[in-house]
Coordinates of C-alpha atoms and ligand atoms in Angstrom, one line a residue:
X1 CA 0.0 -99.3 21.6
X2 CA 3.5 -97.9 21.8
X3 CA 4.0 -95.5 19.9
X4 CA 4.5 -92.3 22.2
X5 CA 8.2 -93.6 23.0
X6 CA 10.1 -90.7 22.1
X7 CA 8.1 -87.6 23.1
X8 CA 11.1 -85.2 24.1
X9 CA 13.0 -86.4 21.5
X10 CA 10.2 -85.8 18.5
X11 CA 10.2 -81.7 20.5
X12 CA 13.3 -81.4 20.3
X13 CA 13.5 -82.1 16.5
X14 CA 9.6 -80.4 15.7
X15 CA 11.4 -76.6 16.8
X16 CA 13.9 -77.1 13.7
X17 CA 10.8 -78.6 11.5
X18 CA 9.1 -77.3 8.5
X19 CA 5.5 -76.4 8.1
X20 CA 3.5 -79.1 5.3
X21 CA 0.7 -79.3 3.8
X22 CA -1.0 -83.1 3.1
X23 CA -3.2 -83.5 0.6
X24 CA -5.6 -85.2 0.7
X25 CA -7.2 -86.6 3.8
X26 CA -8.5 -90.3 3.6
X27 CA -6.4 -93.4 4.8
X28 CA -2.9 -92.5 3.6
X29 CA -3.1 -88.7 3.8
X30 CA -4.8 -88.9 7.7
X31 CA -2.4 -91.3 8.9
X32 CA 0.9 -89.1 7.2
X33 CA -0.3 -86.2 8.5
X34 CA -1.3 -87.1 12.4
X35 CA 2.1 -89.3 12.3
X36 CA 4.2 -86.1 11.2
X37 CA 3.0 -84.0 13.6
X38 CA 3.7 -86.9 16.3
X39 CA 7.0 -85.8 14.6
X40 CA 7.1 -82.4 15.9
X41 CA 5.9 -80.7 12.7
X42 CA 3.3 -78.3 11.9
X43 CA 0.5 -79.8 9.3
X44 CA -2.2 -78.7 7.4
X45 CA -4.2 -82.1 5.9
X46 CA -6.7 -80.9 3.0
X47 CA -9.8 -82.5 1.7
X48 CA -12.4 -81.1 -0.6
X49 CA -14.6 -83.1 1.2
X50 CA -16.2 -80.6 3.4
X51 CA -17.9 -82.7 5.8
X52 CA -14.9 -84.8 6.5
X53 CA -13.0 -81.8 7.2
X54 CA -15.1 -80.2 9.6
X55 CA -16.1 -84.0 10.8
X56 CA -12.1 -84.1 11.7
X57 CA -12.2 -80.7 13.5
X58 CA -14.8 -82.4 15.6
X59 CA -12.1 -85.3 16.6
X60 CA -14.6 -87.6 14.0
X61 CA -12.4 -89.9 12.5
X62 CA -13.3 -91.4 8.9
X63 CA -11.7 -94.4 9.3
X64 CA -11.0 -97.0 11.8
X65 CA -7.2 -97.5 12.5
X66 CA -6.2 -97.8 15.8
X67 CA -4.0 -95.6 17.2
X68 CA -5.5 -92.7 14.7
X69 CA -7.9 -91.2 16.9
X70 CA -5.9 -90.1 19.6
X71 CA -3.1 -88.8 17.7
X72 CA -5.3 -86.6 16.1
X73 CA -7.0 -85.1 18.9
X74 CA -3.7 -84.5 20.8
X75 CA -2.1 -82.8 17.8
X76 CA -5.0 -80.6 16.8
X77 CA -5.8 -79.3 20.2
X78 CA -1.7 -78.8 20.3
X79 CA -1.8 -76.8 16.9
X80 CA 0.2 -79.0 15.2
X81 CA -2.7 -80.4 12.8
X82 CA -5.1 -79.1 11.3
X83 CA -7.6 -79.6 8.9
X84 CA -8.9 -77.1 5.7
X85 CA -10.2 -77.3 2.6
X86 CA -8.1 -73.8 1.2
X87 CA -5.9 -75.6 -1.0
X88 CA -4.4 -71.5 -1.8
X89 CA -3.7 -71.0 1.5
X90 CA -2.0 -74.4 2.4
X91 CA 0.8 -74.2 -0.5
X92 CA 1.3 -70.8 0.0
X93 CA 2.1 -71.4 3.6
X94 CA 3.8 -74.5 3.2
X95 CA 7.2 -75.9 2.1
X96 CA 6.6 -79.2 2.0
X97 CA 3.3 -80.7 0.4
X98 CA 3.1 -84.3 0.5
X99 CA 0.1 -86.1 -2.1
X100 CA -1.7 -88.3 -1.1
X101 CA -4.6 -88.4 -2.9
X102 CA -7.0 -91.5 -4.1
X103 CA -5.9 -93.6 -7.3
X104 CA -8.3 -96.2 -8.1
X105 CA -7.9 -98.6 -10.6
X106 CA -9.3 -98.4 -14.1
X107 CA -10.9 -101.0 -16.0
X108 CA -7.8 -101.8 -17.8
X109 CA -5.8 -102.6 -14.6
X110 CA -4.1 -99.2 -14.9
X111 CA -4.2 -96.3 -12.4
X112 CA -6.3 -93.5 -12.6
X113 CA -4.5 -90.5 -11.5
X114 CA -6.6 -88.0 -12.1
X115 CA -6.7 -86.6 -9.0
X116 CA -2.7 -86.8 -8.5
X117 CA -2.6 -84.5 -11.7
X118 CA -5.2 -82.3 -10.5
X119 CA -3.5 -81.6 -7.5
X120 CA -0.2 -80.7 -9.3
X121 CA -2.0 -78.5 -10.9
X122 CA -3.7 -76.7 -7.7
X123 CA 0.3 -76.4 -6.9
X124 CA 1.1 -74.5 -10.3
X125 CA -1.5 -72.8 -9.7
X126 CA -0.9 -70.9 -6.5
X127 CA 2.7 -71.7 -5.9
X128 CA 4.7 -68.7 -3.9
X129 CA 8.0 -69.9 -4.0
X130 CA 10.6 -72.8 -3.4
X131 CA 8.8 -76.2 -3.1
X132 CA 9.5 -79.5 -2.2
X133 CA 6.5 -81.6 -4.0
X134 CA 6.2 -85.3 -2.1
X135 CA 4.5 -88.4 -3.9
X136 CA 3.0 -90.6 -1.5
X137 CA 0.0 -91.7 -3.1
X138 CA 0.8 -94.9 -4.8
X139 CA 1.8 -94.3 -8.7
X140 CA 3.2 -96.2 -11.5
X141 CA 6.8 -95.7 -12.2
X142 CA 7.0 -92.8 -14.2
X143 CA 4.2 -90.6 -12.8
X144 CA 6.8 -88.2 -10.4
X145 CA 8.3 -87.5 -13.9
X146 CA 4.6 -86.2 -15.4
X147 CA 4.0 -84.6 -11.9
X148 CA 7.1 -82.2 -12.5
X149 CA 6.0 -81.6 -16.5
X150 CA 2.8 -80.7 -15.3
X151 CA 4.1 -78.2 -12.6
X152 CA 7.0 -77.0 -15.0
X153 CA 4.5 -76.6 -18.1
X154 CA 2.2 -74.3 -16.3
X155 CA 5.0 -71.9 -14.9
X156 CA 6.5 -71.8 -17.9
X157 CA 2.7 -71.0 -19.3
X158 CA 2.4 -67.9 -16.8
X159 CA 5.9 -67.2 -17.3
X160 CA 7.0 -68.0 -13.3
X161 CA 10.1 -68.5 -12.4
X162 CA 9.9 -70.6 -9.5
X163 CA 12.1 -73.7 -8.3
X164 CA 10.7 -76.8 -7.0
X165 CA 11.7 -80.5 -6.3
X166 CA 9.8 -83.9 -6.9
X167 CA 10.5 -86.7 -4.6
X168 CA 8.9 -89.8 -4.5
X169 CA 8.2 -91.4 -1.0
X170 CA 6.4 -94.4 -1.3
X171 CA 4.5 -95.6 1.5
X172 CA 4.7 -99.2 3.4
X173 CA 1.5 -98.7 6.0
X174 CA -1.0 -101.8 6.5
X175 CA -4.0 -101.1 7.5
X176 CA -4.5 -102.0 11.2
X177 CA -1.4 -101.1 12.7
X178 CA -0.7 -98.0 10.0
X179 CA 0.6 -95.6 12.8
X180 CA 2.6 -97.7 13.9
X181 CA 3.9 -98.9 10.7
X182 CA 4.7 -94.8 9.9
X183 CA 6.3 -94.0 13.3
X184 CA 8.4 -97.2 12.7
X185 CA 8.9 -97.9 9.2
X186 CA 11.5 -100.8 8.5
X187 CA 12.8 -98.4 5.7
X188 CA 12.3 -94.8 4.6
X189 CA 12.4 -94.7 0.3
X190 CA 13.0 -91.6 -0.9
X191 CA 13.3 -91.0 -4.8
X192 CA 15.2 -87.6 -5.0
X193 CA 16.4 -85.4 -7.7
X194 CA 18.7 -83.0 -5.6
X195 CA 20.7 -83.0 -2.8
X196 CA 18.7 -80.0 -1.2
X197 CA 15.5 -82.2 -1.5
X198 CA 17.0 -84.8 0.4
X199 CA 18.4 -82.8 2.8
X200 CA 14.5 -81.3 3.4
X201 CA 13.3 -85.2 3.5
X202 CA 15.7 -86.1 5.6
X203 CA 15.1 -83.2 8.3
X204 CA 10.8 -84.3 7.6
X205 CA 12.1 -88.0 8.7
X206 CA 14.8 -86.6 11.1
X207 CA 13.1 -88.3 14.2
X208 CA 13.3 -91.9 12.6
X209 CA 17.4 -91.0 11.3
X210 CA 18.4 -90.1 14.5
X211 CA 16.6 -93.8 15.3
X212 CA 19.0 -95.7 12.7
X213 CA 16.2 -96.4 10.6
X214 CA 17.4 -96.7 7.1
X215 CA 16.7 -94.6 4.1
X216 CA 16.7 -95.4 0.7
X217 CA 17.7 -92.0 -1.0
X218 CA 17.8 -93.3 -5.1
X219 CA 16.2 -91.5 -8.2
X220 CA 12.0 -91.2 -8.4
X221 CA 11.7 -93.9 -10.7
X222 CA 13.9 -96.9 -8.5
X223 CA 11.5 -95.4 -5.5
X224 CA 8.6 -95.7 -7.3
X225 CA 9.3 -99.3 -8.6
X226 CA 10.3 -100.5 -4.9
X227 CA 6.6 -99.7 -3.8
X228 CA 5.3 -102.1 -6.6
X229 CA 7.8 -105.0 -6.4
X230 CA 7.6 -104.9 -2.5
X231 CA 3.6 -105.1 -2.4
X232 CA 3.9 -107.6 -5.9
X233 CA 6.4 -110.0 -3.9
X234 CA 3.8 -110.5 -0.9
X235 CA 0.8 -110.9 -2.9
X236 CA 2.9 -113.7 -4.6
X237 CA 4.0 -114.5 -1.7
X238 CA 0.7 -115.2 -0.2
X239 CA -0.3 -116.6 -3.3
X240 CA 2.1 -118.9 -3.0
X241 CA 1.2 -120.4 0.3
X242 CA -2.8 -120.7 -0.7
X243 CA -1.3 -123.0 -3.5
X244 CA 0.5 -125.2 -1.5
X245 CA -2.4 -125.2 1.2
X246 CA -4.4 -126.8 -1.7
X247 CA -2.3 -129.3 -2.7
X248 CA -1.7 -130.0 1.5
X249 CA -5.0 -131.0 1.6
X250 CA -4.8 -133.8 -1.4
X251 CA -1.6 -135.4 -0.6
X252 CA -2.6 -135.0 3.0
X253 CA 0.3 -132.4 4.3
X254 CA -0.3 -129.6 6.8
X255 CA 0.2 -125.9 5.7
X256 CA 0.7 -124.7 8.6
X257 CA 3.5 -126.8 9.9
X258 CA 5.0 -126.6 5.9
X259 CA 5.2 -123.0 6.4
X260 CA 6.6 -123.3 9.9
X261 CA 9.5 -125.0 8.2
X262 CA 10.0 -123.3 5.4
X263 CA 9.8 -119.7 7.5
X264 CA 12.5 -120.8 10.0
X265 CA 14.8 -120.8 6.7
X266 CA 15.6 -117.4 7.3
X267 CA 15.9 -116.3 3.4
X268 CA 12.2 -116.9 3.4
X269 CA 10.8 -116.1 6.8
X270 CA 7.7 -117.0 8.3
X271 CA 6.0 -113.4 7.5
X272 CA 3.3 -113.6 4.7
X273 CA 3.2 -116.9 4.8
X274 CA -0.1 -117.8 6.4
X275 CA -3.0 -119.3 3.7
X276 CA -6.5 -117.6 3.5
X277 CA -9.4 -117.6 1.1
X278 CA -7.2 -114.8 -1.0
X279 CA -5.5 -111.2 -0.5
X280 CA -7.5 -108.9 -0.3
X281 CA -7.7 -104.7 0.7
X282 CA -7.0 -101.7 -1.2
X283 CA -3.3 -102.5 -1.9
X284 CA -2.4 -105.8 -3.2
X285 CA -5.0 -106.4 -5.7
X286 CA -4.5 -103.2 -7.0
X287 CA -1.1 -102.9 -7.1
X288 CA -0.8 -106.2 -8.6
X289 CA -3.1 -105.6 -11.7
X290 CA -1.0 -101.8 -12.0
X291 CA 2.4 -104.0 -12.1
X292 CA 1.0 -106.1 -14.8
X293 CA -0.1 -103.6 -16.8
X294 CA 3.1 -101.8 -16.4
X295 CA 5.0 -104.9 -17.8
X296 CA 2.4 -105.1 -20.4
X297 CA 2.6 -101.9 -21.6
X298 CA 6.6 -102.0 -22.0
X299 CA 6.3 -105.3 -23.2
X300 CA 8.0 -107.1 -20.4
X301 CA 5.8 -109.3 -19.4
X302 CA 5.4 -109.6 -15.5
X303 CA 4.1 -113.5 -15.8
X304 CA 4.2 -114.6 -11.9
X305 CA 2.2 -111.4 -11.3
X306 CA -0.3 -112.1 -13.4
X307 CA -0.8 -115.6 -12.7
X308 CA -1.0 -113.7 -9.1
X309 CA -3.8 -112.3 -9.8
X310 CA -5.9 -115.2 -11.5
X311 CA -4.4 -117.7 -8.5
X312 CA -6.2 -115.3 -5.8
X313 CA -9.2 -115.1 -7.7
X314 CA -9.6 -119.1 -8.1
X315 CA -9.0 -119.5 -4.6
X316 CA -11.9 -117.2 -3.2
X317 CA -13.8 -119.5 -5.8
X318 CA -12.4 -122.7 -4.1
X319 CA -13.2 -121.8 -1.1
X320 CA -17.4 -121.8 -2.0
X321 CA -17.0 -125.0 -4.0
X322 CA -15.3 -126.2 -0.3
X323 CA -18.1 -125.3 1.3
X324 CA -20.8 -126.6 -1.7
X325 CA -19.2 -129.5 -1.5
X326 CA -18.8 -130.6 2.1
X327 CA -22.8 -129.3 2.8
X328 CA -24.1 -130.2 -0.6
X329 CA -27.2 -128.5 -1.9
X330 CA -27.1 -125.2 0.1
X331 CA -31.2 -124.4 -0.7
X332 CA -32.9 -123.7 2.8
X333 CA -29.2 -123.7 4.7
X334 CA -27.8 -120.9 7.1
X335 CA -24.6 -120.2 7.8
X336 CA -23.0 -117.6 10.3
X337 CA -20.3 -116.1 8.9
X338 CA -17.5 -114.7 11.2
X339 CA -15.6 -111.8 9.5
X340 CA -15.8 -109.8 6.2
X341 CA -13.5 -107.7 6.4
X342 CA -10.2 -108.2 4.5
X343 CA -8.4 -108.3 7.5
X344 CA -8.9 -107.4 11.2
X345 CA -8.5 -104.6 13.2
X346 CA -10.0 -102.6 10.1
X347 CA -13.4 -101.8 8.8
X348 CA -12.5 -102.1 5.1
X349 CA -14.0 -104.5 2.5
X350 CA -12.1 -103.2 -0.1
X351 CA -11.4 -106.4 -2.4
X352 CA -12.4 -108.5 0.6
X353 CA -13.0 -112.4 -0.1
X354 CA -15.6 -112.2 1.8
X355 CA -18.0 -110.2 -1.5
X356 CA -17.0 -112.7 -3.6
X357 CA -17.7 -115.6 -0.9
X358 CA -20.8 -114.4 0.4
X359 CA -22.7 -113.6 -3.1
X360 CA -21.2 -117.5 -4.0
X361 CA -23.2 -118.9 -1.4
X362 CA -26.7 -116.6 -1.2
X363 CA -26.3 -117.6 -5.4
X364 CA -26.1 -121.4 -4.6
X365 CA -29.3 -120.7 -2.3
X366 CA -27.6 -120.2 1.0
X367 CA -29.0 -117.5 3.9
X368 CA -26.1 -115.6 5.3
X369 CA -25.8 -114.1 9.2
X370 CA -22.8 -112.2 9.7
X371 CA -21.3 -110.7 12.5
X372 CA -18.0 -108.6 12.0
X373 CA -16.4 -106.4 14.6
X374 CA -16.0 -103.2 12.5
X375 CA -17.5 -104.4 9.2
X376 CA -21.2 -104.0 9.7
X377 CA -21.4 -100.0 8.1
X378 CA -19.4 -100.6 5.3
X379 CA -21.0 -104.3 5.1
X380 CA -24.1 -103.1 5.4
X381 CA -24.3 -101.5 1.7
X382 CA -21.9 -103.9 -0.2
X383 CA -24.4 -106.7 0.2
X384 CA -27.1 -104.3 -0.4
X385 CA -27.9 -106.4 -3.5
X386 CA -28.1 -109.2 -1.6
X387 CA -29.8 -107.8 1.1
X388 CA -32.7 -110.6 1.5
X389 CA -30.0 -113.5 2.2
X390 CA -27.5 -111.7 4.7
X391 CA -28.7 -110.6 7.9
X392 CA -26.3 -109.2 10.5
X393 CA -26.0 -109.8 13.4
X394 CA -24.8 -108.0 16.6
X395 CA -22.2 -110.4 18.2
X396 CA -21.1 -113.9 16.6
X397 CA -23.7 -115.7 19.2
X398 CA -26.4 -114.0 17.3
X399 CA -24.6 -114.7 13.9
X400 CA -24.6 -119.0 14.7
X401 CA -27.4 -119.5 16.2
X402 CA -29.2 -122.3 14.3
X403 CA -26.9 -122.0 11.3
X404 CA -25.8 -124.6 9.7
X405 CA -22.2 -124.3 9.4
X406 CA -19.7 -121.3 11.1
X407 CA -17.7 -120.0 8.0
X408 CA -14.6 -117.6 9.6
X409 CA -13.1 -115.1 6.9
X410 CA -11.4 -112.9 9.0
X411 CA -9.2 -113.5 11.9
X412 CA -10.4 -111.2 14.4
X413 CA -8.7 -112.5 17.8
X414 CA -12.1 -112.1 19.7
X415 CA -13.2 -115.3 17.4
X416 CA -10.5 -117.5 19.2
X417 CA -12.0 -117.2 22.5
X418 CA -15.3 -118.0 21.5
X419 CA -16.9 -120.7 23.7
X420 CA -17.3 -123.3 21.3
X421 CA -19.1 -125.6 23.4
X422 CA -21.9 -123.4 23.8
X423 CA -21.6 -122.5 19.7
X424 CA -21.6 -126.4 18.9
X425 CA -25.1 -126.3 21.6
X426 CA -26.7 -123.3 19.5
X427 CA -25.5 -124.5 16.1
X428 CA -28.2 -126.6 14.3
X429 CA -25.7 -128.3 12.1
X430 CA -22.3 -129.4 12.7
X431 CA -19.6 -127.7 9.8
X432 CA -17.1 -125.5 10.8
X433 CA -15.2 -123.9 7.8
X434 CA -12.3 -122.4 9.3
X435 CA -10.3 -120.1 6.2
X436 CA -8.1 -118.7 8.6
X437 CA -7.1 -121.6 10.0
X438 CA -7.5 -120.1 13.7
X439 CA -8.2 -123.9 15.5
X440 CA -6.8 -126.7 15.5
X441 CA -8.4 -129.8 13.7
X442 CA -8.1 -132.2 16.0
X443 CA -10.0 -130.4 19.0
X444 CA -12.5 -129.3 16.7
X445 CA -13.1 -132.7 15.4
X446 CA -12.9 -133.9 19.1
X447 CA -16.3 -131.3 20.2
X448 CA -18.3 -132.7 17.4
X449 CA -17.7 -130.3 14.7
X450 CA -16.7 -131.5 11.0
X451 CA -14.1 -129.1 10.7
X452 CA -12.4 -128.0 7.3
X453 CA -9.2 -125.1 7.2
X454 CA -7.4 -124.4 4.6
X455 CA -4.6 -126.9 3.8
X456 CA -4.7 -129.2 6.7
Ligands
LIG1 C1 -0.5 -104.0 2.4 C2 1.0 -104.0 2.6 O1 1.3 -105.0 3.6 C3 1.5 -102.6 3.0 O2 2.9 -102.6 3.1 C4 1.1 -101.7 1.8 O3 1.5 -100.4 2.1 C5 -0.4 -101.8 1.7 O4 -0.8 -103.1 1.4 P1 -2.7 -104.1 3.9 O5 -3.4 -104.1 2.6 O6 -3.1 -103.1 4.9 O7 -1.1 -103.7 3.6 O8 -2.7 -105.5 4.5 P2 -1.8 -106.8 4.7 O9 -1.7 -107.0 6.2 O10 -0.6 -106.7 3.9 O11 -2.8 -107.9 4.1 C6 -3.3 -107.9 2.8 C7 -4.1 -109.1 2.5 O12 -3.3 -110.3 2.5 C8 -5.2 -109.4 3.6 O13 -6.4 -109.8 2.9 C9 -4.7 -110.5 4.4 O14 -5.7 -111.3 5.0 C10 -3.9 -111.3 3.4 N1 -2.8 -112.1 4.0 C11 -1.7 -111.5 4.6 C12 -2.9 -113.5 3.9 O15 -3.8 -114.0 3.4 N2 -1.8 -114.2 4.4 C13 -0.8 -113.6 5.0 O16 0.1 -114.4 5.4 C14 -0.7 -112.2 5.1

């Protein structure tokens, strides 16, 4: 992984750096926090979660995101990290404090940002002096604004008279290849109120200015809204794609080579473009249903948003009645499923295709055995309630043998250099239900199996 290019460089800057405190230490907080001290700085990451914190001290990562690991280890055994649960003693020591805290959805679609609020509050509470406050967690538009009333409404409470800034700083990090994505963003956004904040942001991100990398420096609400539209536009975009894969497969079109051509128009680009059996992760459903409800709320309806969201349900549903149809009754019938996570080179199901999928197929009678690189734990107790049907397996051998049908959700690479002419010799049936269109049709077809992708 390359992301140790510009060690002497990132010194150089860390002896002019600030000290700062993140809070909050699961995917976003972890990554922010080992990434700034790549950066040279000095950081505290907090969690109440005692047994993750002392679990990190112990180099035991939470999560899997490659790259993570080692960064932490080098920068805690340097100094530069550290991990605590003291939320007093992190404000007081720091400058900067960056948020990054959970905010699930609610059942309306909205966010729940209770814990954002609670930690502004924990700043009121035990602030010492001059502050620079930083958003990362990801918050309707709006929210930096109530962040500030909160802090303001408490020092005015106690009668403190103590400055501090608000900046919203939005973050752009996929899962996977997060570290990287941090150490070389495409753009930074910062939502500022002052020139002093931005001066502090600017001197947090001075490694990646002195890189050219542009920043974004515009008001908290414009930064706040870029987060949304830029994660909104890809769902849609995706969306869009799984759309025209479906009607590929009527009129008898090719997806892939349809997006080929349309990505080489460089307005649209080939990125985002690839169809699936839906979006999936702890992002783009969730920041899609928070858009819509935005829009709904100030009466401006976001319609392409929300058709978003009922298209990428519909096609996780198409993809079972694919595989209902092509196998017919699916009583007595095993298939090996390759992937459930929403993605590879993660161990997340969050809003994976794969719950949806799976409970589909055990409902219509199926037996599930599934082999996942990094899925199994997390796997493991989200088809606990379909435990009896799903059995996994310990490599994708295991998870074929005598099935039915292969069903691939994920794209792990490992699953392209399978040896599928001993899978089509273990298989006991002959499908091959490809949903992330990783072979190629003909070949299939031409080792025996009845192959189906998605929109070829
Ligand atoms: C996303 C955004 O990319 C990132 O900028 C933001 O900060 C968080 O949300 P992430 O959820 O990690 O990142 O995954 P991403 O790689 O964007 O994929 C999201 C989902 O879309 C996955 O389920 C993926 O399989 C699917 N996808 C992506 C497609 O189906 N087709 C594509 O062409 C691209």
């Amino acid at each position: 992984m390359k992301t140790l290019e510009w060690p002497k460089f990132i010194i150089k800057w860390g002896q002019l750096m600030h000290k700062i405190t993140v809070v909050g230490a699961g995917y976003v907080g972890l990554v922010t926090g080992a990434c700034l001290a790549e950066f040279g700085m000095k950081v505290a990451c907090i969690d109440k979660n005692t047994a993750k914190i002392n679990g990190l001290k112990k180099g035991k990562i939470p999560i899997y995101e490659p790259g993570l690991e080692e960064l932490v280890e080098k920068h805690y055994y340097h100094k530069r990290l550290n991990f605590t649960t003291n939320i007093k003693n992190a404000v007081e020591e720091s400058e900067v404090i960056f948020i990054a805290v959970d905010t699930p959805t609610k059942e309306d679609g909205g966010v729940d940002l209770s814990s954002v609020f609670q930690v502004a509050e924990d700043i009121a509470k035990y602030i010492n002096g001059n502050k620079i406050i930083i958003n990362k967690s990801t918050v309707p538009v709006g929210t930096a604004q109530k962040v500030k009333q909160t802090i303001s409404d408490i020092l005015l409470k106690k009668n403190i008279n103590i400055t501090f800034d608000v900046v919203a700083n939005p973050e752009f990090l996929r899962e996977g290849s997060a570290v990287n994505d941090f150490l070389k963003p495409d753009r930074i956004v910062l939502g500022v109120e002052s020139k002093s904040a931005e001066k502090v942001m600017r001197e947090v991100y001075g490694v990646l200015d002195g890189h050219g990398i542009p920043f974004i420096v515009t008001n908290l609400e414009t930064a706040e809204m870029i987060k949304y539209a830029a994660n909104a536009f890809l769902a849609i975009k995706i969306t869009f794609i799984n759309e025209v894969a479906n009607l590929c497969e009527k009129v008898g079109a090719d997806v892939k080579i349809v997006a080929a051509g349309m990505g080489m128009d460089h307005r649209i680009s080939p990125e985002f473009l690839q169809p699936g059996p839906g979006y999936g992760g702890s992002c783009f459903p969730k920041d899609t249903k928070a858009l819509a409800k935005t829009g709904r709320d100030n009466n401006v309806p976001l319609t392409l948003v929300e058709q978003t969201i009922t298209a990428n349900e519909v096609q996780k549903q198409r993809m079972i009645e694919k595989i209902y149809s092509n196998m017919g009754n699916l009583k007595g019938k095993t298939i090996g499923v390759l992937g459930i996570t929403y993605k590879p080179e993660t161990d997340d199901m969050r809003e994976a295709p794969s719950l949806v999928i799976l409970e589909g197929l055990v409902q219509k009678g199926a037996s599930i055995k599934v082999y996942d690189p990094a899925g199994e734990k997390e796997g493991q107790w989200r088809f606990n309630h379909i435990k009896n049907n799903v059995v996994f397996c310990s490599n994708e051998y295991d998870a074929i043998k005598e099935a039915d049908a292969i069903l691939i959700l994920t794209d792990w690479s490992q699953f392209k250099h399978m040896n599928l002419d001993y899978i089509k010799d273990q298989l006991r049936g002959n499908y091959f239900f490809d949903f992330r269109n990783m072979f190629d049709r003909k070949a299939m077809e031409a080792k025996g199996f009845q192959y189906y992708g998605v929109g070829r």
